Coordinates of C-alpha atoms in Angstrom, one line a residue:
M92 CA 0.0 0.1 0.2
E93 CA 2.7 2.4 1.1
A94 CA 5.2 1.5 -1.4
H95 CA 3.8 4.0 -4.1
V96 CA 3.1 6.6 -1.9
T97 CA 5.6 9.5 -2.2
P98 CA 6.1 12.0 0.6
V99 CA 3.8 14.6 -0.5
S100 CA 1.0 12.2 -0.7
G101 CA 1.9 11.1 2.9
R102 CA 1.2 14.6 4.1
T103 CA -1.8 15.1 2.0
V104 CA -3.8 12.1 3.2
P105 CA -4.3 12.3 7.1
R106 CA -2.6 9.6 9.0
F107 CA -6.0 8.5 10.5
I108 CA -6.9 7.6 7.0
R109 CA -3.5 6.4 5.6
Q110 CA -3.1 4.0 8.4
R111 CA -5.6 1.4 9.4
R112 CA -4.8 0.9 12.9
W113 CA -6.1 4.3 13.7
W114 CA -9.3 3.1 12.7
A115 CA -9.7 1.0 15.7
V116 CA -10.4 4.3 17.5
L117 CA -13.6 4.7 15.6
L118 CA -14.4 1.0 15.9
V119 CA -13.9 1.4 20.0
L120 CA -16.0 4.5 20.2
W121 CA -18.7 2.9 18.2
A122 CA -18.5 0.0 20.4
V123 CA -18.9 2.0 23.3
A124 CA -21.7 4.0 21.7
V125 CA -23.7 0.7 20.8
G126 CA -23.2 -0.4 24.5
L127 CA -24.0 2.5 26.1
Y128 CA -27.1 2.8 24.1
T129 CA -28.1 -1.1 24.7
H130 CA -27.6 -0.5 28.3
L131 CA -29.6 2.8 28.6
H132 CA -32.4 1.1 26.2
L133 CA -32.6 -2.0 28.8
A134 CA -32.6 0.4 31.6
Q135 CA -35.2 2.3 30.2
L136 CA -37.4 -0.8 29.6
R137 CA -36.8 -2.2 32.7
E138 CA -38.0 1.1 34.1
Q139 CA -41.2 1.1 31.8
M140 CA -42.0 -2.3 32.8
T141 CA -41.6 -1.7 36.5
Q142 CA -43.9 1.4 36.0
V143 CA -46.4 -0.7 34.2
A144 CA -46.4 -3.2 37.1
L145 CA -46.5 -0.2 39.9
A146 CA -49.7 1.1 37.6
G147 CA -51.4 -2.4 38.1
A148 CA -50.5 -2.2 41.9
R149 CA -51.8 1.3 41.8
N150 CA -55.3 0.4 40.5
M151 CA -55.5 -2.5 42.9
F152 CA -54.9 -0.1 45.4
R153 CA -57.5 2.3 44.3
M154 CA -60.3 -0.6 43.6
V155 CA -59.4 -2.0 47.1
I156 CA -60.0 1.7 48.7
L157 CA -63.2 2.1 46.6
T158 CA -64.5 -1.3 48.2
R159 CA -63.5 0.0 51.4
N160 CA -65.4 3.1 51.2
W161 CA -68.5 1.8 49.6
N162 CA -68.3 -0.8 52.6
A163 CA -67.8 2.1 55.1
S164 CA -70.6 4.1 53.6
H165 CA -73.2 1.4 54.4
G166 CA -71.7 1.0 57.9
G167 CA -70.5 -2.6 57.2
I168 CA -72.3 -5.4 55.4
Y169 CA -73.8 -8.7 56.5
V170 CA -72.9 -12.0 54.8
P171 CA -74.0 -15.4 55.7
V172 CA -71.4 -17.2 58.1
N173 CA -69.6 -20.3 56.4
R174 CA -66.4 -22.1 56.5
R175 CA -64.8 -19.2 54.6
V176 CA -66.6 -16.0 56.5
E177 CA -66.2 -16.7 60.1
P178 CA -67.5 -13.9 62.5
N179 CA -64.8 -11.4 63.1
P180 CA -63.3 -11.7 66.6
Y181 CA -61.7 -8.3 66.1
L182 CA -64.7 -6.5 65.6
D183 CA -66.2 -5.0 68.6
H184 CA -70.0 -4.3 67.7
P185 CA -73.4 -4.9 69.4
Q186 CA -75.2 -6.3 66.3
R187 CA -72.0 -7.8 64.8
D188 CA -74.1 -11.2 64.3
L189 CA -77.6 -11.6 63.5
T190 CA -80.0 -14.2 62.8
T191 CA -82.5 -14.0 60.0
T192 CA -86.4 -15.1 60.2
E193 CA -85.4 -17.9 58.0
G194 CA -82.5 -19.0 60.9
I195 CA -79.9 -18.0 58.6
K196 CA -76.7 -16.6 60.6
L197 CA -75.3 -13.5 59.4
T198 CA -72.1 -11.6 60.6
M199 CA -70.9 -8.1 59.7
V200 CA -68.1 -7.8 57.5
N201 CA -66.3 -4.3 58.3
P202 CA -63.9 -2.5 55.7
A203 CA -60.9 -4.3 57.1
Y204 CA -62.4 -8.0 57.2
M205 CA -63.6 -7.2 53.5
T206 CA -60.0 -6.3 52.4
R207 CA -58.7 -9.2 53.9
L208 CA -61.2 -11.6 52.5
I209 CA -60.5 -10.2 48.7
A210 CA -57.0 -10.2 49.5
E211 CA -57.2 -14.0 50.0
M212 CA -59.4 -14.5 46.8
A213 CA -56.9 -12.3 44.8
E214 CA -53.7 -14.2 46.0
S215 CA -55.5 -17.8 45.0
S216 CA -56.5 -16.3 41.5
S217 CA -53.9 -14.1 40.5
G218 CA -51.0 -14.3 42.5
A219 CA -51.1 -10.9 43.6
I220 CA -51.0 -10.3 47.3
F221 CA -52.3 -7.2 49.3
R222 CA -53.0 -6.9 52.9
L223 CA -53.9 -4.3 55.4
T224 CA -51.4 -3.2 57.9
S225 CA -50.7 -0.7 60.6
L226 CA -48.0 0.2 63.5
K227 CA -50.8 -0.4 65.7
P228 CA -52.7 -3.4 64.5
I229 CA -56.0 -4.5 66.1
R230 CA -55.7 -7.9 64.4
P231 CA -52.1 -9.3 65.3
G232 CA -51.6 -10.8 61.8
N233 CA -52.0 -7.0 60.5
K234 CA -48.5 -6.3 61.9
P235 CA -46.3 -4.8 59.3
D236 CA -43.1 -6.5 58.1
A237 CA -39.8 -4.6 58.1
W238 CA -40.3 -3.1 54.6
E239 CA -44.0 -2.3 55.5
G240 CA -43.1 -0.7 58.8
Q241 CA -40.2 1.5 57.0
S242 CA -43.1 2.6 54.7
L243 CA -45.5 3.4 57.4
H244 CA -43.0 5.5 59.3
A245 CA -42.5 7.2 55.5
F246 CA -46.4 7.8 55.5
E247 CA -46.2 9.5 58.9
N248 CA -43.5 11.9 57.4
G249 CA -45.6 13.2 54.7
A250 CA -44.7 10.1 52.0
K251 CA -47.5 9.6 49.4
E252 CA -46.7 5.9 48.4
T253 CA -43.6 3.9 48.4
F254 CA -42.4 0.9 46.2
A255 CA -39.2 -1.1 45.9
V256 CA -38.2 -4.5 44.5
A257 CA -37.5 -6.8 47.7
E258 CA -37.3 -10.2 48.9
G259 CA -40.4 -12.0 49.9
Q260 CA -41.8 -15.2 50.8
D261 CA -42.1 -16.5 47.0
G262 CA -38.7 -14.7 45.8
M263 CA -38.3 -11.2 44.5
M264 CA -41.5 -9.2 44.8
L265 CA -42.5 -5.7 43.2
R266 CA -44.0 -4.1 46.5
Y267 CA -46.3 -0.9 46.5
M268 CA -47.8 0.6 49.4
A269 CA -49.9 3.5 50.1
P270 CA -51.5 5.3 53.2
L271 CA -54.6 5.0 54.8
P272 CA -55.9 8.1 56.5
V273 CA -58.5 8.1 59.2
E274 CA -62.1 9.4 58.2
E275 CA -65.2 10.0 59.9
S276 CA -66.6 6.5 59.2
C277 CA -63.4 5.1 60.5
L278 CA -63.8 6.4 64.4
D279 CA -66.5 4.0 65.2
C280 CA -63.8 1.2 65.4
H281 CA -60.4 3.2 65.7
R282 CA -61.4 6.1 68.2
R283 CA -60.4 4.1 71.1
Q284 CA -57.0 3.6 69.6
G285 CA -56.5 7.5 69.9
Y286 CA -56.8 8.1 66.2
Q287 CA -58.1 11.5 65.0
V288 CA -59.7 12.3 61.3
G289 CA -56.5 13.0 58.9
D290 CA -54.3 10.6 60.8
I291 CA -52.3 7.8 59.2
R292 CA -53.9 4.8 60.6
G293 CA -51.9 2.3 58.3
G294 CA -51.8 1.1 54.8
I295 CA -52.4 -1.2 52.2
S296 CA -49.4 -3.0 50.8
V297 CA -49.7 -4.6 47.2
S298 CA -47.3 -7.3 46.1
Q299 CA -46.8 -9.4 43.1
R300 CA -43.9 -11.7 41.9
Y301 CA -41.1 -9.9 40.1
E302 CA -40.1 -13.2 38.3
P303 CA -42.6 -12.5 35.2
I304 CA -40.9 -9.1 34.9
E305 CA -37.6 -10.7 35.1
N306 CA -38.6 -13.5 32.5
A307 CA -39.8 -10.9 30.3
M308 CA -36.6 -8.5 30.7
R309 CA -34.4 -11.5 29.9
N310 CA -36.2 -12.3 26.9
H311 CA -36.3 -9.1 25.6
T312 CA -32.7 -8.5 26.6
R313 CA -31.6 -11.3 24.2
D314 CA -33.4 -10.2 21.6
V315 CA -31.9 -6.4 22.0
L316 CA -28.3 -7.9 22.5
L317 CA -29.1 -9.9 19.4
A318 CA -30.3 -6.9 17.4
S319 CA -27.6 -4.6 18.8
S320 CA -24.9 -7.3 18.1
I321 CA -26.1 -7.8 14.5
S322 CA -26.4 -3.9 13.9
F323 CA -22.9 -3.6 15.4
V324 CA -21.4 -6.2 13.0
L325 CA -23.2 -4.8 9.8
A326 CA -22.4 -1.3 10.8
T327 CA -18.8 -2.0 11.3
L328 CA -18.4 -4.0 8.1
L329 CA -19.9 -1.1 6.3
G330 CA -18.2 1.5 8.0
W331 CA -14.7 -0.3 7.4
L332 CA -15.8 -0.7 3.7
L333 CA -16.4 3.1 3.5
L334 CA -13.3 3.8 5.1
E335 CA -11.4 1.4 3.0
L336 CA -13.1 3.3 -0.3
L337 CA -12.1 6.8 1.2
R338 CA -8.5 5.4 2.0
R339 CA -8.0 4.3 -1.5
R340 CA -9.7 7.4 -3.1
W341 CA -7.8 9.6 -0.9
L342 CA -4.5 7.9 -1.7
E343 CA -5.7 8.0 -5.5
L344 CA -6.3 12.1 -5.1
A345 CA -3.1 12.7 -3.3
S346 CA -1.1 10.8 -6.3
K347 CA -2.9 13.0 -8.4
V348 CA -2.3 16.0 -6.3
H349 CA 1.8 15.2 -6.2
E350 CA 1.7 14.9 -10.0
L351 CA -0.2 18.2 -10.4
E352 CA 2.5 19.8 -8.1
E353 CA 5.3 18.3 -10.1
T354 CA 3.7 19.2 -13.3
Q355 CA 3.2 22.8 -11.8
S356 CA 6.9 22.7 -10.8
Q357 CA 7.9 22.0 -14.4
L358 CA 5.7 24.4 -15.6
L359 CA 7.1 27.0 -13.2
Q360 CA 10.6 26.1 -14.2
S361 CA 9.3 26.1 -18.2
E362 CA 8.1 29.6 -17.6
K363 CA 11.2 31.0 -16.0
M364 CA 13.3 29.7 -18.8
A365 CA 11.1 30.9 -21.4
A366 CA 11.2 34.2 -19.6
I367 CA 14.9 34.2 -19.2
G368 CA 15.2 33.4 -22.9
Q369 CA 12.9 36.0 -23.9
L370 CA 15.2 38.6 -21.9
A371 CA 18.5 37.0 -23.1
A372 CA 18.7 39.3 -26.0
G373 CA 18.4 42.1 -23.8
V374 CA 20.6 41.0 -21.5
A375 CA 23.5 40.2 -24.1
H376 CA 22.8 43.8 -25.6
E377 CA 23.6 45.0 -22.1
I378 CA 26.5 43.2 -21.9
N379 CA 27.8 43.7 -25.3
N380 CA 27.8 47.6 -25.1
P381 CA 30.3 47.4 -22.6
I382 CA 32.2 44.6 -23.8
G383 CA 32.4 46.4 -27.2
F384 CA 34.1 49.3 -26.0
V385 CA 36.1 47.3 -23.8
N386 CA 37.4 45.3 -26.6
S387 CA 37.8 48.6 -28.7
N388 CA 40.0 50.3 -25.8
L389 CA 41.9 47.3 -25.8
G390 CA 42.9 47.4 -29.4
S391 CA 43.8 51.2 -29.0
L392 CA 45.7 50.1 -25.8
K393 CA 47.7 47.6 -27.9
N394 CA 48.5 50.3 -30.6
Y395 CA 49.8 52.4 -27.8
T396 CA 52.1 49.7 -26.3
G397 CA 53.4 48.8 -29.6
Q398 CA 54.4 52.5 -30.4
L399 CA 56.0 52.6 -26.6
I400 CA 58.0 49.4 -26.9
D401 CA 59.0 50.3 -30.7
L402 CA 60.5 53.7 -29.6
L403 CA 62.2 51.8 -26.3
E404 CA 63.7 49.0 -28.5
R405 CA 65.1 51.9 -31.0
S406 CA 66.4 54.2 -27.9
R407 CA 68.1 51.1 -26.5
K408 CA 69.8 50.3 -29.6
G409 CA 70.7 54.3 -30.2
E410 CA 68.5 54.3 -33.2
A411 CA 65.6 56.7 -32.0
S412 CA 66.1 60.5 -32.1
E413 CA 64.7 63.0 -30.0
A414 CA 62.5 64.1 -32.8
D415 CA 61.1 60.7 -32.7
F416 CA 60.1 61.3 -28.9
V417 CA 58.8 64.6 -29.5
A418 CA 56.6 63.1 -32.0
A419 CA 55.2 60.2 -29.8
D420 CA 53.3 62.8 -27.9
F421 CA 54.0 61.4 -24.4
D422 CA 51.4 63.7 -22.8
Y423 CA 48.9 62.6 -25.0
L424 CA 49.6 59.1 -24.7
K425 CA 49.4 59.1 -20.8
R426 CA 46.0 61.1 -21.0
D427 CA 44.4 58.7 -23.4
I428 CA 45.8 55.4 -21.9
D429 CA 44.5 56.5 -18.5
D430 CA 41.1 57.3 -20.2
L431 CA 41.0 54.1 -22.0
L432 CA 41.8 52.2 -18.7
H433 CA 38.9 54.2 -16.9
E434 CA 36.4 53.2 -19.5
S435 CA 37.2 49.8 -19.6
R436 CA 37.3 49.5 -15.7
D437 CA 33.5 51.0 -15.8
G438 CA 32.4 48.7 -18.4
L439 CA 33.8 45.8 -16.9
E440 CA 32.1 46.8 -13.7
R441 CA 29.0 47.2 -15.5
V442 CA 29.4 43.5 -16.9
K443 CA 30.0 42.6 -13.3
K444 CA 26.9 44.1 -11.9
I445 CA 24.6 42.5 -14.6
V446 CA 26.0 39.0 -13.8
A447 CA 25.5 39.9 -10.1
D448 CA 22.0 41.0 -10.6
L449 CA 21.2 37.8 -12.6
K450 CA 22.3 35.7 -10.0
D451 CA 20.2 37.9 -7.3
F452 CA 17.6 37.4 -9.6
S453 CA 17.6 33.6 -9.9
H454 CA 19.1 32.9 -6.3
V455 CA 20.7 30.0 -7.6
D456 CA 22.0 29.5 -4.2
Q457 CA 18.6 29.9 -2.5
S458 CA 15.7 27.6 -3.1
E459 CA 14.5 27.4 0.3
W460 CA 12.7 29.8 2.6
Q461 CA 14.8 32.6 3.6
E462 CA 14.2 36.2 5.1
A463 CA 14.8 38.1 2.1
D464 CA 15.1 41.8 1.3
L465 CA 12.3 42.6 -1.4
N466 CA 13.5 46.0 -2.4
A467 CA 17.0 44.4 -3.3
G468 CA 15.3 41.6 -5.0
I469 CA 13.2 44.4 -7.2
E470 CA 15.9 46.2 -8.1
S471 CA 17.9 43.1 -9.1
T472 CA 14.8 42.1 -11.2
L473 CA 14.7 45.7 -12.8
N474 CA 18.2 45.6 -13.9
V475 CA 17.7 42.2 -15.7
V476 CA 14.8 43.5 -17.6
W477 CA 15.9 46.7 -18.1
N478 CA 16.4 46.1 -22.1
E479 CA 12.8 45.5 -21.9
L480 CA 11.6 48.4 -20.1
K481 CA 13.9 51.2 -21.2
Y482 CA 12.3 51.7 -24.6
K483 CA 8.8 51.4 -23.2
A484 CA 8.5 53.4 -20.0
E485 CA 10.2 55.4 -17.5
V486 CA 10.5 53.4 -14.3
V487 CA 9.9 55.3 -11.2
R488 CA 10.8 53.7 -7.8
E489 CA 8.9 54.3 -4.6
F490 CA 10.6 51.9 -2.2
G491 CA 9.2 51.8 1.4
D492 CA 11.3 50.8 4.3
L493 CA 10.5 47.3 4.5
P494 CA 11.4 44.5 6.9
R495 CA 13.0 41.2 5.8
I496 CA 10.1 39.0 4.6
P497 CA 10.1 35.0 5.0
C498 CA 10.0 33.8 1.1
V499 CA 11.6 31.9 -1.6
A500 CA 13.3 35.2 -3.2
A501 CA 13.7 33.6 -6.5
Q502 CA 9.8 32.8 -6.9
I503 CA 8.8 36.5 -5.6
N504 CA 11.4 37.7 -8.1
Q505 CA 9.8 35.8 -10.7
V506 CA 6.5 37.0 -10.1
V507 CA 7.9 40.6 -10.3
M508 CA 9.6 40.0 -13.5
N509 CA 6.4 38.6 -14.8
L510 CA 4.6 41.9 -13.6
L511 CA 7.1 44.0 -15.0
V512 CA 7.5 42.6 -18.4
N513 CA 3.5 42.7 -18.7
A514 CA 3.4 46.2 -17.9
A515 CA 6.0 47.1 -20.4
H516 CA 3.9 45.1 -23.1
A517 CA 0.8 46.7 -22.1
I518 CA 2.2 50.2 -23.0
D519 CA 1.9 51.7 -26.6
G520 CA 4.4 54.2 -27.4
R521 CA 6.2 55.4 -24.1
G522 CA 4.7 55.7 -20.6
T523 CA 5.4 55.3 -17.0
I524 CA 5.8 52.2 -14.7
T525 CA 5.8 52.7 -11.0
V526 CA 7.0 50.1 -8.6
R527 CA 6.1 51.0 -4.8
T528 CA 6.5 49.1 -1.8
G529 CA 5.3 49.4 1.8
H530 CA 4.2 47.6 4.8
D531 CA 2.0 47.4 8.0
T532 CA 1.9 45.6 11.1
R533 CA 0.7 42.4 9.4
E534 CA 1.7 42.3 5.9
A535 CA 4.2 43.6 3.2
W536 CA 3.0 44.5 -0.5
I537 CA 4.7 45.2 -3.8
E538 CA 2.8 47.3 -6.4
I539 CA 3.3 47.7 -9.9
A540 CA 1.3 50.3 -11.6
D541 CA 1.6 51.1 -15.6
T542 CA 0.0 53.5 -18.0
G543 CA -0.9 51.1 -20.4
R544 CA -3.6 50.4 -22.3
G545 CA -5.9 48.7 -19.3
I546 CA -7.4 45.3 -19.0
P547 CA -11.0 45.1 -20.4
A548 CA -13.9 43.7 -17.9
D549 CA -14.3 40.2 -20.1
V550 CA -10.3 39.7 -20.0
M551 CA -10.0 40.7 -16.2
Q552 CA -12.3 37.9 -15.5
R553 CA -9.7 35.2 -17.2
I554 CA -6.3 36.7 -16.4
F555 CA -5.3 34.2 -13.8
E556 CA -6.4 31.2 -15.9
P557 CA -3.6 29.0 -17.0
F558 CA -2.9 29.2 -20.9
Y559 CA -5.2 32.2 -21.1
T560 CA -3.4 34.9 -23.4
T561 CA -4.4 37.7 -25.6
K562 CA -1.1 37.7 -27.2
P563 CA -0.6 36.3 -30.6
V564 CA 0.2 32.5 -31.2
G565 CA 3.8 32.1 -30.4
K566 CA 4.0 35.3 -28.4
G567 CA 3.1 34.2 -24.9
T568 CA 2.5 30.9 -23.2
G569 CA -0.4 32.1 -20.6
L570 CA 1.4 30.9 -17.9
G571 CA 2.9 33.9 -16.5
L572 CA -0.1 35.4 -14.3
S573 CA -1.4 31.9 -13.4
L574 CA 2.0 30.8 -11.9
S575 CA 2.6 34.2 -10.2
Y576 CA -0.8 33.8 -8.5
D577 CA -0.1 30.3 -7.3
I578 CA 3.5 31.5 -6.0
V579 CA 1.7 34.3 -3.9
K580 CA -0.8 32.1 -2.9
K581 CA 1.4 29.4 -1.5
H582 CA 3.1 32.3 0.4
G583 CA 0.0 32.8 2.2
G584 CA -0.3 36.0 0.1
R585 CA -2.9 37.3 -2.4
I586 CA -2.3 39.1 -5.7
E587 CA -5.0 41.7 -6.4
V588 CA -5.5 43.9 -9.7
S589 CA -7.5 46.8 -10.5
S590 CA -7.5 48.3 -13.8
Q591 CA -9.2 51.1 -16.4
V592 CA -9.3 50.4 -20.1
G593 CA -7.3 53.7 -21.6
I594 CA -5.7 54.7 -18.3
G595 CA -3.4 51.6 -17.0
T596 CA -3.4 48.8 -14.5
T597 CA -1.9 48.3 -11.0
F598 CA -1.1 44.8 -9.5
R599 CA -0.7 44.5 -5.9
V600 CA 1.1 41.6 -4.3
T601 CA 0.7 41.1 -0.7
L602 CA 2.9 38.9 1.6
P603 CA 2.3 38.3 5.4
L604 CA 5.3 39.8 7.6
H605 CA 5.4 36.2 8.9
G606 CA 5.2 33.8 6.4
L607 CA 4.8 30.1 6.4
P608 CA 7.4 28.0 8.4
S609 CA 8.1 25.6 5.6
G610 CA 6.9 26.9 2.2
P611 CA 7.0 26.0 -1.3
S612 CA 10.5 25.7 -3.0
A613 CA 11.5 26.7 -6.6

């Protein structure tokens, strides 16, 4: 996989995508998310099932209360005495037992006794258990157990109901309990216990086996875990597949990006060589002029030197007369030789400066980011392109006091050269090219303004497109401004243009004072 990946691709593709082992982070997060969701779902389900069971217990409590109230509203009811309904020994009432005219024995069933009888029927038919209990029971069987006692104390402290899952006679039980406040109809039986209306005389405890809920939970838990596991596996496989596709696409894209960067680098070098080739004749002309008169001066110096050597030889042999030396005019030779040497020295200095400016322009010893003097680079570039400019425009320099700017100086010089040459080509006849520089607290800028033809609006929209040119075929590549735009952009800057047809054009290159830590190389 990594065998064909270039260093550029390695930087382009995030490590998380490039190296599959980092995908385990997503896998772990996904597993945690699924596990947390399953846990919360099961907890919510258990809570819902418990609430449903509690709702049933509350309904049973309300039905018992309604039955008790109906009984109390009639002052108790009479039922025939049989094996299941014996006279209540805990009911102290003068008319507890009666006999009908037909000889049928009846006994009074008060609310408490009715509650116990209904509870016995409910337990035998549905398994639900409810019972009347009190901290001060008349019937010993109504004494509360530990949980009921805690609930009764809680009712005395203001609690409206209590519920819990607790151990019972038949295993774990869902228990519910609500209070029974003393009402006026209750005082007939409970006044002697010291109760007053509104007091909590006890409560009704409702219990049902928790095993059915547990069984339902186990079955549903199994179903949820199975569904969650299948979803987890399918989503994991799908996610892994998508990541693998993304990884391959990204690596392909990174390879294409690297190819484009290499192509762009080649285009940049080609454009630079084309520009240098375009300027070669001008540079050669600038160098040939001083070399020409240096060569002419050397011819004159050679002639003067021949004359002097001939006189000296004839004088040594005694063949030269005084008239010969007078005819040589030594004062003239001295002055002319001095002038010839001075002119030759100036010419050689001119050649030396042109060569130095070419070196500064190309920065052959600098292809990495350094802090550069933009004004010096612009000056060198002006000297290199001078033959292109001097017949077209007067160059006005308005340089500001710039700090050293982090950049690849050769590339910035290339941008300046492209803009200067374009400015010269835009001028018909003779005009003015103004080069300005300046800076603020964050940016430095280079501005090149010309008094040329200007750029029409339809052309302005396309001037930075690769290979777009308004020059005749063979006169331009259409890459100069496009590559200049890319260079400035890679330096973290921007290039802006304003133009008026018939008045001129101004290009402004802005660069950050604190450039990228490692920028593009030439």
